[in-house]
mmCIF file of C-alpha atoms in Angstrom:
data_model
loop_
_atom_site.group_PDB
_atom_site.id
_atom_site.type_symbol
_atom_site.label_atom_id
_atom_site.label_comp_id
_atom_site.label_asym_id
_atom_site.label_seq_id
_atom_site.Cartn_x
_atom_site.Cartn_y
_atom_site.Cartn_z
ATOM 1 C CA UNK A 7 7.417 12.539 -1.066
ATOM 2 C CA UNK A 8 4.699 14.344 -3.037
ATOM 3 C CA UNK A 9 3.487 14.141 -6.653
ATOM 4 C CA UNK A 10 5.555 17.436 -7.541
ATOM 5 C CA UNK A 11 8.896 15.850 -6.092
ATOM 6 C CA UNK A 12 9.639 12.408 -8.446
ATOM 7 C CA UNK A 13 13.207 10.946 -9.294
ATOM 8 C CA UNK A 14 14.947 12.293 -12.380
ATOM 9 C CA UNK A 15 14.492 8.609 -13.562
ATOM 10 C CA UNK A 16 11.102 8.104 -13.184
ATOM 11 C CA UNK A 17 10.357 11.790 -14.351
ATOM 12 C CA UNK A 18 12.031 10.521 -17.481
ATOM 13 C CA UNK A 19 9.573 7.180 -17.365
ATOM 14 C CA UNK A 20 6.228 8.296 -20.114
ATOM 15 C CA UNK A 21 2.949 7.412 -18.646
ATOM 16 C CA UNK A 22 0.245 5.540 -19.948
ATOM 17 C CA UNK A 23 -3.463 6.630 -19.249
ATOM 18 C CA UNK A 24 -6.147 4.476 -19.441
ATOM 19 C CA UNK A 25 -9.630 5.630 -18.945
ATOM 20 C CA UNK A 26 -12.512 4.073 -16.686
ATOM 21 C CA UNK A 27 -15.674 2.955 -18.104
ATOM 22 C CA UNK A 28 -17.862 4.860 -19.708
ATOM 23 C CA UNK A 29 -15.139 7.688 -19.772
ATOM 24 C CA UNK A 30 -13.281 9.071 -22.351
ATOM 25 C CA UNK A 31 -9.306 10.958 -22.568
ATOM 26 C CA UNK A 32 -10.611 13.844 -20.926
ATOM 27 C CA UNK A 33 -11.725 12.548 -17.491
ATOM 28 C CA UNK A 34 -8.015 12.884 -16.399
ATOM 29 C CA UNK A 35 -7.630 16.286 -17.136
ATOM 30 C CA UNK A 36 -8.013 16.998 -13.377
ATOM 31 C CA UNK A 37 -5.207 14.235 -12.933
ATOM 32 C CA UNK A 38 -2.869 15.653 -15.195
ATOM 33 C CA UNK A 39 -1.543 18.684 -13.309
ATOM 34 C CA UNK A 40 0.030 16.423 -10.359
ATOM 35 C CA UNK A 41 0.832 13.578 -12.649
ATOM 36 C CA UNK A 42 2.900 15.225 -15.505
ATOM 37 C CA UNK A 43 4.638 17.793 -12.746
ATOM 38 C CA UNK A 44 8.079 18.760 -13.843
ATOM 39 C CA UNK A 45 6.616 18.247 -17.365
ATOM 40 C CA UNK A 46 6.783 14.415 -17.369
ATOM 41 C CA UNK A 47 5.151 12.852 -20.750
ATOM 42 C CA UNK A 48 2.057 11.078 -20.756
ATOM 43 C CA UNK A 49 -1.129 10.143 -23.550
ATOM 44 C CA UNK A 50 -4.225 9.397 -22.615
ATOM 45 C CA UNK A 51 -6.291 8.270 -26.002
ATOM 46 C CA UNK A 52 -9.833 7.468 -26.012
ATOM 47 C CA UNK A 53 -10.241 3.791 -26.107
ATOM 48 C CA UNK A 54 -12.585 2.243 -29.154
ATOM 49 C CA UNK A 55 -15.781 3.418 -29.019
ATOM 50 C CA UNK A 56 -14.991 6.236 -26.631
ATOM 51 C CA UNK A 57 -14.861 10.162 -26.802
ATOM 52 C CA UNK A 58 -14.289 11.199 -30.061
ATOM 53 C CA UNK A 59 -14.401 7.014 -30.982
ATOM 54 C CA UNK A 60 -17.779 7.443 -30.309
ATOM 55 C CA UNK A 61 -18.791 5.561 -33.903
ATOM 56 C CA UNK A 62 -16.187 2.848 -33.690
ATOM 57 C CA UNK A 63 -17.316 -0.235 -32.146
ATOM 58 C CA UNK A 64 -15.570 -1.118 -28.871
ATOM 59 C CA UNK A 65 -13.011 -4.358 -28.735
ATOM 60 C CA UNK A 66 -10.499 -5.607 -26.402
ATOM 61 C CA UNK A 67 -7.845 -6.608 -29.567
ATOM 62 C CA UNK A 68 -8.676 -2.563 -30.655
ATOM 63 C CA UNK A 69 -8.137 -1.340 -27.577
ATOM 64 C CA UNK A 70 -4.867 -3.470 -26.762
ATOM 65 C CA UNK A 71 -3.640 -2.075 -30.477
ATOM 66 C CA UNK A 72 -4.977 1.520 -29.743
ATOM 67 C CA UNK A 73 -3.143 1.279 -25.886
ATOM 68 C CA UNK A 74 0.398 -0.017 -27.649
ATOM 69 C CA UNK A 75 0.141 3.394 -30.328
ATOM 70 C CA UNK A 76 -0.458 5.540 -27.933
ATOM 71 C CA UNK A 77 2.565 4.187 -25.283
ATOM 72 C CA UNK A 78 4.666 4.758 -28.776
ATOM 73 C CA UNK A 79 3.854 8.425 -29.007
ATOM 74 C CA UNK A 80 4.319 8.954 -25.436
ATOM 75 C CA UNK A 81 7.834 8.060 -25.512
ATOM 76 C CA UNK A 82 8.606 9.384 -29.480
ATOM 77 C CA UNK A 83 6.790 12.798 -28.335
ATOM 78 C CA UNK A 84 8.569 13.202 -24.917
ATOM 79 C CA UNK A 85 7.503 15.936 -22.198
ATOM 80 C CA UNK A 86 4.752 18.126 -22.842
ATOM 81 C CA UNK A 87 4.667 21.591 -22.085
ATOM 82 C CA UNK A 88 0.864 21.308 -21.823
ATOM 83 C CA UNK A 89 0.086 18.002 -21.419
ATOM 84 C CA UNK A 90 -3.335 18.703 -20.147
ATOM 85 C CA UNK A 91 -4.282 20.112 -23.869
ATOM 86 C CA UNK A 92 -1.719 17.148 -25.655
ATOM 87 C CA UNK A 93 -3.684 14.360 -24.093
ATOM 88 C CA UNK A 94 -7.201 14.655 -25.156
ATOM 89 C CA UNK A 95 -6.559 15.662 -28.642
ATOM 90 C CA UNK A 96 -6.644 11.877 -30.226
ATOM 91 C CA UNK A 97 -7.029 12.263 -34.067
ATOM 92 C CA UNK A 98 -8.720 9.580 -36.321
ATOM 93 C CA UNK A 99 -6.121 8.447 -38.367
ATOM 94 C CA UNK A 100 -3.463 7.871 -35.601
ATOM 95 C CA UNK A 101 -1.601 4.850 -36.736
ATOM 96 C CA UNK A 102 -2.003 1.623 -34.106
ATOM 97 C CA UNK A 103 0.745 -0.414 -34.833
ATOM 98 C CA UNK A 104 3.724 1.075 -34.330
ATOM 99 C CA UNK A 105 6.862 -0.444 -31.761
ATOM 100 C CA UNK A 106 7.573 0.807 -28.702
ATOM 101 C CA UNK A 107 10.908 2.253 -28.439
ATOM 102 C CA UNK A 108 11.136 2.263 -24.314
ATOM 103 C CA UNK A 109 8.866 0.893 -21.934
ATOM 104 C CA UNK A 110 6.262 3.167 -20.181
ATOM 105 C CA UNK A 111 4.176 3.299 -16.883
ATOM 106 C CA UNK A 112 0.603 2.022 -18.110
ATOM 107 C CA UNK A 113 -2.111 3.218 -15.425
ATOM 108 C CA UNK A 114 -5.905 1.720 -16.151
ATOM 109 C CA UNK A 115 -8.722 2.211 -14.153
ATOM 110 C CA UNK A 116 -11.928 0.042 -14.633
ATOM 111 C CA UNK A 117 -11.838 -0.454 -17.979
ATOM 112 C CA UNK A 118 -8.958 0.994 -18.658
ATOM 113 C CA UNK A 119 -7.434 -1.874 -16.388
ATOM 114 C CA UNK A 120 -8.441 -4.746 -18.611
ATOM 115 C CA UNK A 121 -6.948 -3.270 -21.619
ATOM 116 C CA UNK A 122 -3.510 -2.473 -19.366
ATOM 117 C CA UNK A 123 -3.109 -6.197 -18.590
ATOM 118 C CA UNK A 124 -4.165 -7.297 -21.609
ATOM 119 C CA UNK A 125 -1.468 -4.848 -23.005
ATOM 120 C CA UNK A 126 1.201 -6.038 -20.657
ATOM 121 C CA UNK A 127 0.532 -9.844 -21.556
ATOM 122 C CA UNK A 128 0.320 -9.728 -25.280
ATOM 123 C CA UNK A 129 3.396 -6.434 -25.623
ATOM 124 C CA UNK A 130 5.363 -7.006 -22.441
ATOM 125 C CA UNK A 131 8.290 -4.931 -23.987
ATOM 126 C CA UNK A 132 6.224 -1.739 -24.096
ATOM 127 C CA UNK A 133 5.590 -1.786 -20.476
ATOM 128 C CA UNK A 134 7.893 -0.966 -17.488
ATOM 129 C CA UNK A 135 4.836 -1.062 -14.944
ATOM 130 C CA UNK A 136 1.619 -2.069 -14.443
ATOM 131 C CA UNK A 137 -0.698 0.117 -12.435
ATOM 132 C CA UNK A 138 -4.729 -1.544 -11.929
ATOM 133 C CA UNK A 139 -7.385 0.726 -10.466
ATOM 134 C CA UNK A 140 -10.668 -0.189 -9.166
ATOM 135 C CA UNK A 141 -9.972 -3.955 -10.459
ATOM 136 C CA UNK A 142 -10.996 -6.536 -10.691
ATOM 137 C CA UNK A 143 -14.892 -6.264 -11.048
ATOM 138 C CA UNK A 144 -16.979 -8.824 -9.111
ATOM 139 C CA UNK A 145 -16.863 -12.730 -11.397
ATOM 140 C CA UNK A 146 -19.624 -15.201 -11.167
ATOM 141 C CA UNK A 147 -23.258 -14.616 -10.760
ATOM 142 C CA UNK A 148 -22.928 -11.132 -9.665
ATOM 143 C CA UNK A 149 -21.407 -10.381 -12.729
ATOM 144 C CA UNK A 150 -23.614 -11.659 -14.763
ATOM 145 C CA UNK A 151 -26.328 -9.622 -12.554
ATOM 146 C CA UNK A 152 -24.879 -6.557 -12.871
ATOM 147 C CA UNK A 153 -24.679 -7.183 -16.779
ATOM 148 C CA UNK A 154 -27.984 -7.815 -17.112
ATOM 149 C CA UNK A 155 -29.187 -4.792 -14.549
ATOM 150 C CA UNK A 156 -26.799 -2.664 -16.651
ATOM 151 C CA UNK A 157 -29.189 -3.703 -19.801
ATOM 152 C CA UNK A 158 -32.245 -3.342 -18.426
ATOM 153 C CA UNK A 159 -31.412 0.645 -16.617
ATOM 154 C CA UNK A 160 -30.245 1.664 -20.347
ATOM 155 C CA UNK A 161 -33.491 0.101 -22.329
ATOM 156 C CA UNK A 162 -35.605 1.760 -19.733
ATOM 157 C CA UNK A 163 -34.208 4.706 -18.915
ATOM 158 C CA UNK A 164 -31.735 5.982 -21.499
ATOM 159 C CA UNK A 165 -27.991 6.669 -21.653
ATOM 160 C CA UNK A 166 -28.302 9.985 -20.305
ATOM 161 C CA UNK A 167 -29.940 9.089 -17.020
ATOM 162 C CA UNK A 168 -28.501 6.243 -16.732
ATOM 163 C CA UNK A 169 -25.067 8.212 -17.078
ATOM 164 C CA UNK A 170 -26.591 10.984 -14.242
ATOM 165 C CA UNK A 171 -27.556 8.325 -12.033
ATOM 166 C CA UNK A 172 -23.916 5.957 -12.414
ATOM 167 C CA UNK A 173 -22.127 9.469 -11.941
ATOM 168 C CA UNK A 174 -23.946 10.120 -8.566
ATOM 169 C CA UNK A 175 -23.876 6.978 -7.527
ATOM 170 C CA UNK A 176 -19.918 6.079 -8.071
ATOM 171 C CA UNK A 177 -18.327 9.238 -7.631
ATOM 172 C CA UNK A 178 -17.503 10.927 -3.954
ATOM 173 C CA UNK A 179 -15.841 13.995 -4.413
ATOM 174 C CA UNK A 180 -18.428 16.980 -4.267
ATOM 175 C CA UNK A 181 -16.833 19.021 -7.653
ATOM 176 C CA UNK A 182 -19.048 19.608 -10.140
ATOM 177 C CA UNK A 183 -16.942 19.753 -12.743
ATOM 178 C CA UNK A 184 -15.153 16.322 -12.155
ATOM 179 C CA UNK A 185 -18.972 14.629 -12.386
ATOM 180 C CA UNK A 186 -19.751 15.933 -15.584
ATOM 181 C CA UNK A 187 -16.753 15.279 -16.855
ATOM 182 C CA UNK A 188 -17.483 11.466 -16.541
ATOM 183 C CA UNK A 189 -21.334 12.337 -17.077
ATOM 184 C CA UNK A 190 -20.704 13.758 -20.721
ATOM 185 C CA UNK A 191 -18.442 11.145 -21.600
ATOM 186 C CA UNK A 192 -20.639 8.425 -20.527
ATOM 187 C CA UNK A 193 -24.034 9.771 -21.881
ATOM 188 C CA UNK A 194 -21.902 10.110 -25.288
ATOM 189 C CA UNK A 195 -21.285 6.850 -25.292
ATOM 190 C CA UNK A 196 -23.422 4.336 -27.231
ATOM 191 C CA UNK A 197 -25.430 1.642 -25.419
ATOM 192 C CA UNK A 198 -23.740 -0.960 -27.083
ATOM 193 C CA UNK A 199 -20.130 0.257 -26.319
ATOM 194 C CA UNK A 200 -21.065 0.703 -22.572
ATOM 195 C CA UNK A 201 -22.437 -3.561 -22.913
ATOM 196 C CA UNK A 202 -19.931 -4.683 -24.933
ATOM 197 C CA UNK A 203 -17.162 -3.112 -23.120
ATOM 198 C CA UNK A 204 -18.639 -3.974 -19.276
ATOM 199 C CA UNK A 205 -19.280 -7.962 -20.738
ATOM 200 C CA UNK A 206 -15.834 -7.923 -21.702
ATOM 201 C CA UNK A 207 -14.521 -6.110 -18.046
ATOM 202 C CA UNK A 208 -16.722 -8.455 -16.039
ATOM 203 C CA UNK A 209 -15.298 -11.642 -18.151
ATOM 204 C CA UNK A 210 -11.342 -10.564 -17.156
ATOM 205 C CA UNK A 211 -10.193 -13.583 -16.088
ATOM 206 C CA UNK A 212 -12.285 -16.354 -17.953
ATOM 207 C CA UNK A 213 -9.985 -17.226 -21.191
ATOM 208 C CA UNK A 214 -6.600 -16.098 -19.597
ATOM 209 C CA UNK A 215 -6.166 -15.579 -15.331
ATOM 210 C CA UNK A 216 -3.853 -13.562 -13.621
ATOM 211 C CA UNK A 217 -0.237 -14.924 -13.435
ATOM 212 C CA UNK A 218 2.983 -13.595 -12.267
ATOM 213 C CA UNK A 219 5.417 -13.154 -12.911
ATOM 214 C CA UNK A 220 5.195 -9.744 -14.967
ATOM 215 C CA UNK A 221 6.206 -6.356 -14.832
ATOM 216 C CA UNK A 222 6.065 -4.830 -11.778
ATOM 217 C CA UNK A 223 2.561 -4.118 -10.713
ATOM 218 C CA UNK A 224 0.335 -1.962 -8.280
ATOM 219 C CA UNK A 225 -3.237 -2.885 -7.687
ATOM 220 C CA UNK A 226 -4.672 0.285 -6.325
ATOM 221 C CA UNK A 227 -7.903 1.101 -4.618
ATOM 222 C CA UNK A 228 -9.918 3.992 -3.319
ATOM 223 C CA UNK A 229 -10.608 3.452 0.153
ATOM 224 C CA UNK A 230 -14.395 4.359 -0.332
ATOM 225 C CA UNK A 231 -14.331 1.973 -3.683
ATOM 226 C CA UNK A 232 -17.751 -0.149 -2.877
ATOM 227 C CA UNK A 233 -17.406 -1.570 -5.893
ATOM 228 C CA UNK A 234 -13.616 -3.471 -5.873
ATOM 229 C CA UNK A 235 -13.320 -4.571 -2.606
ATOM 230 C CA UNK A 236 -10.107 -4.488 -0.151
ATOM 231 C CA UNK A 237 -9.627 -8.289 -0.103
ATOM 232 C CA UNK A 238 -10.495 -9.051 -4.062
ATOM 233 C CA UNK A 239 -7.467 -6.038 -4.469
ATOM 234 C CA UNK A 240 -5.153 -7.845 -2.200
ATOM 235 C CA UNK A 241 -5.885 -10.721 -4.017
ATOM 236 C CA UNK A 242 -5.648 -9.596 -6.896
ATOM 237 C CA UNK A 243 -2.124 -8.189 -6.074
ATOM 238 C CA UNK A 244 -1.245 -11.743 -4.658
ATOM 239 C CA UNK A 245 -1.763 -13.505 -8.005
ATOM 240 C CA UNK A 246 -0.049 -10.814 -10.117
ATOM 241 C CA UNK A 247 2.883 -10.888 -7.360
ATOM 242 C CA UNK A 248 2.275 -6.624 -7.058
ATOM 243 C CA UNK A 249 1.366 -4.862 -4.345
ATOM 244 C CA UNK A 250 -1.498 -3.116 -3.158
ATOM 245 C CA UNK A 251 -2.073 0.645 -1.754
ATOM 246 C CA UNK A 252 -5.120 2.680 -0.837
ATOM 247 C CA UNK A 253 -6.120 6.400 -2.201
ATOM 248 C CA UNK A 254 -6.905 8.036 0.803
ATOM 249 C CA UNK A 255 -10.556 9.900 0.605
ATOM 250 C CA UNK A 256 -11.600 8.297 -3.075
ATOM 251 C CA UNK A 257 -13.977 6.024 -4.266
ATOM 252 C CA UNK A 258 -14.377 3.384 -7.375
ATOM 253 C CA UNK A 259 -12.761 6.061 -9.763
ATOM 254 C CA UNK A 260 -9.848 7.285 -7.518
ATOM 255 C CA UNK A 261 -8.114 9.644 -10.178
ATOM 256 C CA UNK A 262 -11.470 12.114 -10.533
ATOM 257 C CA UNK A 263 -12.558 11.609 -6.684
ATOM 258 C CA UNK A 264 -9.311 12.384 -5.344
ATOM 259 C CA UNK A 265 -6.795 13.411 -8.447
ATOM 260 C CA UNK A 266 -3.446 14.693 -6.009
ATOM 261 C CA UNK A 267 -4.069 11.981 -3.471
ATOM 262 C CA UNK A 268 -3.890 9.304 -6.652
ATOM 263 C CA UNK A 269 -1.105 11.509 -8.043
ATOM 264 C CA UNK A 270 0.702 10.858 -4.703
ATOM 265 C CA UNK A 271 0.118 7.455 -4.201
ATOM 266 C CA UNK A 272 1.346 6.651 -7.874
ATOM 267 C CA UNK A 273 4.607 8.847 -7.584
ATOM 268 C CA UNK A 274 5.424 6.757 -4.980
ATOM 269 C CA UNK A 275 5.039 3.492 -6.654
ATOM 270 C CA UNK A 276 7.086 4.970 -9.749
ATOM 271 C CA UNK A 277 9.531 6.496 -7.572
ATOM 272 C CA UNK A 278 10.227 3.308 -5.465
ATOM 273 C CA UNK A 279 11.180 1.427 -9.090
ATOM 274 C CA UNK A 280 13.901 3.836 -9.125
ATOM 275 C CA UNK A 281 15.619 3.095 -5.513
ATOM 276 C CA UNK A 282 17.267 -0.161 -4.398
ATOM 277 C CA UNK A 283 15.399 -2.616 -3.273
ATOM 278 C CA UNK A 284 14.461 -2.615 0.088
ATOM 279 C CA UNK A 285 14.765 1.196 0.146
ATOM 280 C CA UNK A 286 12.211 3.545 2.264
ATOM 281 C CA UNK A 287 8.809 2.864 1.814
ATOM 282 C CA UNK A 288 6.662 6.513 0.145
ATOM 283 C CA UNK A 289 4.572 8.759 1.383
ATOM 284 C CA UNK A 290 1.589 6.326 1.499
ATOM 285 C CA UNK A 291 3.856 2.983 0.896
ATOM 286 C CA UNK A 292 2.651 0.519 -0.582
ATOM 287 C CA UNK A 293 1.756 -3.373 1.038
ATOM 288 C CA UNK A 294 3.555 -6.381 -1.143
ATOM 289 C CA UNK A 295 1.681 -9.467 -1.208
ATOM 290 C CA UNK A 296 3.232 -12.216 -1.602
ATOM 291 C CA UNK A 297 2.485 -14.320 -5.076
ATOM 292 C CA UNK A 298 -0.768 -16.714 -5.050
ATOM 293 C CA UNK A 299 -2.095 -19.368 -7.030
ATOM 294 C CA UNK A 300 -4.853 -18.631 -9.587
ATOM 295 C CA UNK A 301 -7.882 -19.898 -8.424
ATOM 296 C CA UNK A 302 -10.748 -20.774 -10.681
ATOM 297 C CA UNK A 303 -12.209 -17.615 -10.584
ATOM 298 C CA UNK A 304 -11.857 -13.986 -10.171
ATOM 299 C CA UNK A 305 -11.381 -12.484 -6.464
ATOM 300 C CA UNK A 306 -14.551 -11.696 -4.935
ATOM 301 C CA UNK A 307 -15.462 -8.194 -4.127
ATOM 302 C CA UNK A 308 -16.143 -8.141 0.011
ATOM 303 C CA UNK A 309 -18.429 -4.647 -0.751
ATOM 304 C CA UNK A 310 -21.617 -4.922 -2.468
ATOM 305 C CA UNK A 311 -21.802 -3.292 -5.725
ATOM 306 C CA UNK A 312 -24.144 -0.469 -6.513
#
């Protein structure tokens, strides 16, 4: 099965898009042309403090409320017949607080993650699935590290370079135009945003740790992803009683590295809540892992982090 070839029923499923950190609504527009084939809906908003957010401060409750409006107007609005325009047009007085008439597909990467779990825990009617990329972030010391490291490469060097050198450092695929996608967004972004937000990612499981069980769930992982490592994923996918696949090619941010190998992998995940259980595995299948006691911390990354 391919991107372009998805069930009736899952075609008819909205999707959820929730940026990475440091990104902004646009970074999927590469995405968007293998993951609303056949004119499937989808939004994508910018979360607090993001894209044109830019002045709002960033917090999780905002983002959780921003997240829950948005999965409303994907269903209310329906297909798009240019989703790739729709989705990054997010204007400033968009309500946040309105119900969700159907449950959608939320998809978070990073950042975007956090705010999908915290979305599915807190408004499990507005979500049919749970999709986690490049999660969870290391917990612990190294956290706390790469907090402070984060502080110090901003107060020294600036947003911009710092941006330029996060870009080049994260990203594998070799188009231009995908980099400075993410670059723009992220050197738009204020300092503050960029701490508060990566404080709150690196803190994920301190005040409330992955349980199951919950909607169904993928934890999904660029193969080249030296940040989120294979095992934490697994593990991750353990304790939320998901599963766990691998985007062939793609690194830490798998839907701007590799954006119809993502496409792929996701279409099969949707596609497989639409058969019987215990029907054919996808194109790229997906490994379940069997449910696992919390431990007391977050999974540990078996890559070091750049």
């Amino acid at each position: 099965m391919t991107a372009t070839a998805m069930s009736p029923a899952t075609s008819a499923t909205s999707l959820l898009l929730l940026h990475t950190w440091g990104g902004d609504a646009r970074t999927w527009a590469p995405a968007l042309r293998f993951l609303c084939a056949g004119g499937r809906a989808a939004e994508a908003p910018d979360l607090p403090g993001h894209g044109e957010r830019a002045a709002e401060p960033f917090t999780l409750a905002g983002a959780v409320e921003t997240a829950a409006a948005r999965a409303a107007d994907a269903v209310r609005d329906g297909p798009a017949d240019n989703p790739a325009d729709r989705l990054v047009d997010v204007p400033e007085d968009r309500p946040v607080n309105r119900p969700v008439d159907r449950p959608v597909d939320v998809v978070g990467s990073g950042l975007g993650a956090l705010v999908a779990l915290a979305l599915a825990r807190q408004r499990p009617g507005a979500v049919r699935s749970l999709t986690l990329v490049g999660f969870p972030p290391a917990g612990g010391p190294a956290a706390a590290g790469r907090l402070a490291e984060t502080e110090e490469r901003l107060r020294r060097a600036g947003t911009a370079t710092f941006a330029r050198g996060y870009v080049d450092g994260t990203l594998r695929g070799p188009d231009p135009a995908r980099r400075e996608l993410l670059r723009r967004a992220m050197t738009a972004t204020r300092p503050r945003t960029l701490l508060d937000s990566l404080r709150a990612t690196l803190g994920w499981a301190d005040d409330e740790p992955p349980r199951s069980p919950g909607p169904p769930c993928l934890v999904l992982r660029g193969a080249h992803d030296e940040r989120v490592g294979a095992e934490a994923a697994r593990t991750l996918a353990g304790q939320l009683g998901g599963t766990y696949a691998v985007v062939p090619g793609a690194g830490h941010v798998a839907y701007l590295d590799e954006p119809e190998a993502f496409a792929a992998v996701l279409g099969d995940f949707h596609h497989g809540l639409d058969r019987a259980a215990g029907g054919p595995a996808g194109r790229y299948g997906t490994e379940h892992v069997p449910p696992m006691r919390h431990s007391s911390g977050p999974p540990t990354p078996t890559l070091p982090e750049r």
